[in-house]
Short mmCIF file of C-alpha atoms in Angstrom, two decimals:
data_model
loop_
_atom_site.label_atom_id
_atom_site.label_comp_id
_atom_site.label_asym_id
_atom_site.label_seq_id
_atom_site.Cartn_x
_atom_site.Cartn_y
_atom_site.Cartn_z
CA MET A 1 0.00 0.00 0.00
CA LEU A 2 1.38 3.39 -1.00
CA ASP A 3 2.23 5.60 1.98
CA LYS A 4 2.49 9.29 1.06
CA ARG A 5 3.32 10.59 4.52
CA MET A 6 6.24 12.99 4.47
CA SER A 7 7.92 15.72 6.50
CA LEU A 8 7.95 19.42 5.73
CA ALA A 9 11.63 19.07 4.79
CA ASP A 10 10.79 16.20 2.39
CA ILE A 11 8.36 18.44 0.51
CA VAL A 12 10.71 21.43 0.37
CA ALA A 13 13.42 19.11 -0.99
CA GLN A 14 11.17 18.36 -3.99
CA LEU A 15 10.87 22.04 -4.87
CA SER A 16 13.40 23.89 -6.98
CA ASP A 17 14.35 27.42 -7.93
CA GLY A 18 12.13 29.04 -10.54
CA MET A 19 9.08 26.83 -9.96
CA THR A 20 5.52 28.11 -10.20
CA ILE A 21 3.79 27.28 -6.92
CA ALA A 22 0.07 27.68 -6.23
CA ILE A 23 -0.80 28.20 -2.56
CA GLY A 24 -4.29 27.25 -1.47
CA GLY A 25 -6.66 28.91 0.97
CA TRP A 26 -7.95 32.45 0.85
CA ALA A 27 -6.40 35.51 2.57
CA THR A 28 -6.47 34.52 6.26
CA ARG A 29 -8.26 31.20 5.79
CA ARG A 30 -6.65 27.77 5.66
CA LYS A 31 -3.26 28.78 4.32
CA PRO A 32 -0.51 26.10 4.48
CA MET A 33 1.59 28.34 6.70
CA ALA A 34 3.84 25.60 8.11
CA LEU A 35 4.95 24.85 4.54
CA VAL A 36 5.29 28.56 3.80
CA ARG A 37 7.56 28.99 6.82
CA ALA A 38 9.60 25.98 5.71
CA ILE A 39 10.08 27.53 2.25
CA ALA A 40 11.05 30.84 3.88
CA ARG A 41 13.78 29.01 5.83
CA SER A 42 15.07 27.25 2.70
CA SER A 43 17.50 28.33 0.00
CA LEU A 44 14.77 28.37 -2.67
CA LYS A 45 14.56 31.48 -4.82
CA ASP A 46 13.00 33.00 -7.95
CA LEU A 47 9.60 31.43 -7.35
CA THR A 48 6.42 32.37 -9.17
CA ILE A 49 3.59 32.30 -6.63
CA VAL A 50 -0.09 31.90 -7.55
CA SER A 51 -2.40 32.83 -4.70
CA TYR A 52 -5.54 34.42 -3.42
CA GLY A 53 -3.03 35.95 -1.13
CA GLY A 54 -2.63 36.49 2.59
CA PRO A 55 0.37 36.14 4.92
CA ASP A 56 1.72 33.39 2.68
CA VAL A 57 2.57 35.94 0.02
CA GLY A 58 3.83 38.56 2.47
CA LEU A 59 6.11 36.18 4.35
CA LEU A 60 7.65 34.79 1.16
CA ALA A 61 8.07 38.29 -0.27
CA ALA A 62 9.79 39.50 2.89
CA SER A 63 12.04 36.43 2.74
CA GLY A 64 13.11 37.24 -0.82
CA LYS A 65 11.63 34.09 -2.38
CA ILE A 66 9.27 35.56 -5.01
CA ARG A 67 10.34 36.49 -8.52
CA ARG A 68 6.80 36.95 -9.81
CA LEU A 69 3.37 37.00 -8.22
CA ILE A 70 0.13 35.97 -9.97
CA PHE A 71 -2.73 37.19 -7.81
CA ALA A 72 -6.14 38.80 -7.44
CA PHE A 73 -5.57 40.29 -3.98
CA VAL A 74 -3.22 40.02 -0.99
CA SER A 75 -5.02 40.83 2.25
CA LEU A 76 -5.12 39.99 5.94
CA ASP A 77 -8.88 40.66 5.92
CA HIS A 78 -9.02 42.80 9.07
CA ILE A 79 -5.80 44.45 7.85
CA PRO A 80 -6.88 45.23 4.28
CA ILE A 81 -3.50 45.31 2.51
CA GLU A 82 -0.84 42.78 3.52
CA PRO A 83 2.05 45.06 4.61
CA HIS A 84 5.01 42.94 3.44
CA PHE A 85 3.30 42.51 0.06
CA ARG A 86 2.75 46.27 -0.10
CA ALA A 87 6.44 46.90 0.56
CA ALA A 88 7.49 44.41 -2.10
CA ARG A 89 4.99 45.80 -4.61
CA GLN A 90 6.18 49.34 -4.02
CA ALA A 91 9.78 48.12 -4.45
CA GLY A 92 8.94 46.82 -7.93
CA LEU A 93 7.89 43.17 -7.46
CA ASP A 94 6.95 41.67 -10.84
CA VAL A 95 3.24 40.88 -10.76
CA TRP A 96 0.36 39.72 -12.91
CA GLU A 97 -2.65 41.25 -11.20
CA MET A 98 -6.14 40.26 -12.26
CA ASP A 99 -9.74 40.03 -11.18
CA GLU A 100 -10.66 37.20 -8.79
CA GLY A 101 -12.85 35.65 -11.48
CA MET A 102 -10.04 35.66 -14.02
CA LEU A 103 -7.71 33.81 -11.65
CA HIS A 104 -10.52 31.32 -11.00
CA TRP A 105 -11.00 30.85 -14.73
CA GLY A 106 -7.26 30.45 -15.38
CA LEU A 107 -7.01 27.69 -12.78
CA ARG A 108 -10.19 26.03 -14.03
CA ALA A 109 -8.91 26.02 -17.63
CA ALA A 110 -5.73 24.27 -16.48
CA ALA A 111 -7.75 21.84 -14.34
CA MET A 112 -9.84 20.97 -17.41
CA GLN A 113 -6.71 20.60 -19.59
CA LEU A 114 -7.86 23.48 -21.80
CA PRO A 115 -5.64 26.26 -23.21
CA PHE A 116 -8.09 28.99 -22.16
CA LEU A 117 -11.67 29.72 -21.13
CA PRO A 118 -13.77 32.61 -22.47
CA THR A 119 -15.13 35.15 -20.03
CA ARG A 120 -16.64 38.62 -19.80
CA VAL A 121 -14.61 39.31 -16.66
CA GLY A 122 -12.15 42.12 -17.30
CA ASN A 123 -14.06 43.70 -20.18
CA GLY A 124 -14.01 47.48 -19.96
CA THR A 125 -11.05 47.56 -17.56
CA ALA A 126 -7.33 48.24 -17.76
CA ILE A 127 -6.74 44.52 -17.16
CA LEU A 128 -7.18 44.06 -20.92
CA GLU A 129 -3.92 46.00 -21.38
CA THR A 130 -1.99 43.08 -19.84
CA PRO A 131 0.69 42.05 -22.36
CA GLY A 132 -0.18 38.79 -24.05
CA LEU A 133 -3.81 38.71 -22.96
CA LYS A 134 -5.97 37.91 -25.98
CA MET A 135 -9.61 38.24 -27.01
CA VAL A 136 -11.79 35.69 -28.77
CA VAL A 137 -14.97 36.10 -30.84
CA SER A 138 -17.84 33.72 -30.19
CA PRO A 139 -18.33 31.43 -33.20
CA TYR A 140 -22.10 31.44 -32.61
CA ALA A 141 -24.77 33.87 -33.75
CA ASP A 142 -24.16 36.33 -30.90
CA GLY A 143 -20.64 37.10 -32.18
CA GLU A 144 -19.66 38.45 -28.75
CA THR A 145 -16.05 39.44 -28.12
CA LEU A 146 -14.79 37.80 -24.92
CA VAL A 147 -11.59 37.67 -22.91
CA ALA A 148 -9.64 34.47 -23.60
CA MET A 149 -8.31 33.77 -20.11
CA PRO A 150 -5.24 31.53 -20.49
CA ALA A 151 -4.74 28.45 -18.36
CA ILE A 152 -2.57 28.94 -15.27
CA ARG A 153 -0.60 25.73 -14.78
CA PRO A 154 1.46 25.54 -11.58
CA ASP A 155 4.29 23.09 -11.18
CA ILE A 156 3.26 22.55 -7.55
CA ALA A 157 0.17 23.16 -5.44
CA LEU A 158 0.48 23.47 -1.65
CA LEU A 159 -2.70 23.06 0.42
CA HIS A 160 -3.74 22.75 4.06
CA VAL A 161 -6.65 20.45 4.90
CA HIS A 162 -8.49 19.27 7.98
CA ARG A 163 -8.21 15.52 7.46
CA ALA A 164 -6.05 13.27 5.25
CA ASP A 165 -5.02 9.64 5.11
CA GLU A 166 -1.59 8.20 4.33
CA LYS A 167 -2.67 7.62 0.71
CA GLY A 168 -3.38 11.32 0.10
CA ASN A 169 -7.19 11.40 0.27
CA VAL A 170 -8.17 14.70 1.85
CA LEU A 171 -11.18 16.38 3.44
CA THR A 172 -11.84 20.02 4.21
CA LEU A 173 -14.46 20.93 6.78
CA SER A 174 -14.59 24.71 6.36
CA PRO A 175 -17.79 26.23 4.90
CA ASP A 176 -15.98 27.23 1.70
CA PRO A 177 -13.37 24.97 0.01
CA PHE A 178 -12.12 28.01 -1.97
CA PHE A 179 -10.17 26.98 -5.10
CA ASP A 180 -7.96 24.29 -3.59
CA GLU A 181 -9.47 21.53 -5.76
CA LEU A 182 -8.75 23.48 -8.95
CA MET A 183 -5.17 24.12 -7.84
CA ALA A 184 -4.68 20.40 -7.20
CA ARG A 185 -6.10 19.49 -10.60
CA ALA A 186 -4.18 22.23 -12.39
CA ALA A 187 -0.77 21.50 -10.87
CA ASP A 188 1.68 18.80 -11.90
CA ARG A 189 2.10 17.75 -8.26
CA THR A 190 0.22 18.57 -5.06
CA PHE A 191 1.36 18.39 -1.45
CA VAL A 192 -0.77 18.94 1.63
CA THR A 193 -0.42 19.51 5.34
CA THR A 194 -3.23 18.23 7.52
CA GLU A 195 -4.65 18.79 10.97
CA GLN A 196 -5.34 15.07 11.47
CA LEU A 197 -4.30 11.81 9.82
CA VAL A 198 -7.17 9.31 9.49
CA GLU A 199 -7.74 5.92 7.85
CA THR A 200 -9.64 5.46 4.54
CA ALA A 201 -9.51 3.11 1.56
CA ASP A 202 -9.17 5.03 -1.72
CA ARG A 203 -6.50 6.72 -3.80
CA SER A 204 -6.05 10.39 -4.71
CA LEU A 205 -4.13 12.99 -6.71
CA ILE A 206 -2.03 14.06 -3.72
CA ARG A 207 1.72 13.36 -3.93
CA GLY A 208 2.63 13.86 -0.27
CA VAL A 209 0.98 14.40 3.13
CA VAL A 210 2.46 15.99 6.28
CA HIS A 211 0.73 15.78 9.65
CA VAL A 212 0.97 19.36 10.99
CA PRO A 213 -1.65 20.25 13.61
CA PHE A 214 -2.32 24.02 13.54
CA GLY A 215 -0.41 24.13 10.27
CA ALA A 216 -2.62 26.96 8.94
CA HIS A 217 -1.93 29.27 11.91
CA PRO A 218 -2.18 32.28 12.07
CA THR A 219 -4.80 31.88 9.32
CA SER A 220 -7.92 29.95 10.21
CA GLY A 221 -8.43 26.22 10.16
CA ALA A 222 -12.14 26.49 11.00
CA PRO A 223 -13.91 24.55 12.36
CA ASP A 224 -10.80 23.21 14.13
CA TYR A 225 -9.60 26.71 15.10
CA GLN A 226 -10.16 30.33 14.14
CA LEU A 227 -7.79 32.92 12.68
CA ASP A 228 -5.46 34.53 15.23
CA LEU A 229 -6.09 38.24 14.74
CA ASN A 230 -3.70 39.23 17.53
CA HIS A 231 -0.87 37.34 15.89
CA LEU A 232 -1.76 38.76 12.47
CA LYS A 233 -1.39 42.22 14.01
CA THR A 234 2.03 41.19 15.35
CA TYR A 235 2.94 39.88 11.91
CA ALA A 236 1.73 43.07 10.19
CA ALA A 237 3.78 45.21 12.60
CA SER A 238 6.89 43.31 11.50
CA ALA A 239 6.72 45.17 8.19
CA GLU A 240 7.39 48.50 9.90
CA SER A 241 11.19 48.15 9.90
CA ALA A 242 14.02 45.78 9.04
CA ASP A 243 14.66 45.20 12.75
CA ALA A 244 10.99 44.36 13.37
CA TRP A 245 11.01 41.85 10.53
CA ALA A 246 14.29 40.31 11.74
CA ALA A 247 12.84 39.89 15.24
CA TYR A 248 9.64 38.32 13.91
CA ARG A 249 11.54 35.97 11.63
CA GLU A 250 13.88 34.85 14.41
CA THR A 251 10.96 34.08 16.73
CA TYR A 252 8.36 32.63 14.37
CA VAL A 253 9.99 31.57 11.08
CA ASP A 254 13.57 30.38 11.66
CA THR A 255 12.43 27.61 13.99
CA ASP A 256 10.65 24.27 13.90
CA GLU A 257 6.88 23.94 14.16
CA ALA A 258 6.89 22.76 17.78
CA THR A 259 8.84 25.86 18.85
CA TYR A 260 6.57 28.02 16.70
CA LEU A 261 3.49 26.56 18.34
CA ALA A 262 4.88 27.28 21.81
CA ALA A 263 5.83 30.82 20.79
CA VAL A 264 2.28 31.63 19.69
CA GLY A 265 0.78 30.41 22.95
CA GLY A 266 0.31 26.70 22.45
CA ALA A 267 -2.47 24.44 21.25
CA GLU A 268 -5.02 25.26 23.92
CA ALA A 269 -4.62 29.00 23.41
CA ILE A 270 -5.23 28.60 19.67
CA ARG A 271 -8.28 26.41 20.22
CA ALA A 272 -9.71 29.06 22.57
CA ILE A 273 -9.59 31.88 20.01
CA PRO A 274 -13.15 33.06 19.25
CA ALA A 275 -14.43 33.37 15.71
CA ALA A 276 -13.55 36.68 14.10
CA ILE A 277 -16.30 39.14 13.21
CA TYR A 278 -16.11 40.37 9.60
#
């Protein structure tokens, strides 16, 4: 029986400079932050990141890992603009910015093994000035001119889930699965971290599984635990100066997950965090 259980280091060892990596979740919800921290500690560089972004993007940008960012937004929700992303963007980070629906459509086209999908999203906006973006005319009687959103095909997708077995079958329990399924189908390989390992009997698309309780922290892993707004504020404050970032990184990034968990208050403290009000 195939056993796909791995360590964080095992997954990072399968990544290489210049890869395109899709990161699942949404802003402050179910981000694979343990894997993100592991990448930040690594020697990887020149990555293209695809994300409905949150602290994953900011932390990797502050760590100098991103060559190009493909995104629709980068937000900490209660803190509207992710501060490390803002600093990187203002410093000239190469980006492909698009509407949320276009990113969805690009991932779905790749998941369906199509070169593009037609859409009205973006019509009438400056997004159509993006170099290389093409239009297509409907071959039917309407003759409508539509945006031909190209497929976005990551080399790797990184996701965080609530439950997984050793064979890579996964389950998310949050009210919204976001676009994790499309990222998994679009990518050449997919790796996940999970809150709990369980037993099942089927096979899946997942290449590797790491058991990392609280692996989405400080983003939410609801219903297992809520987002840690206090820690997100601490994280956001680390963008205020080089010394603040260095102190944050030393305490929360350049360490193993057990030490990280202790530094943020421990398991019981995380479980006791009330649901955020949006």
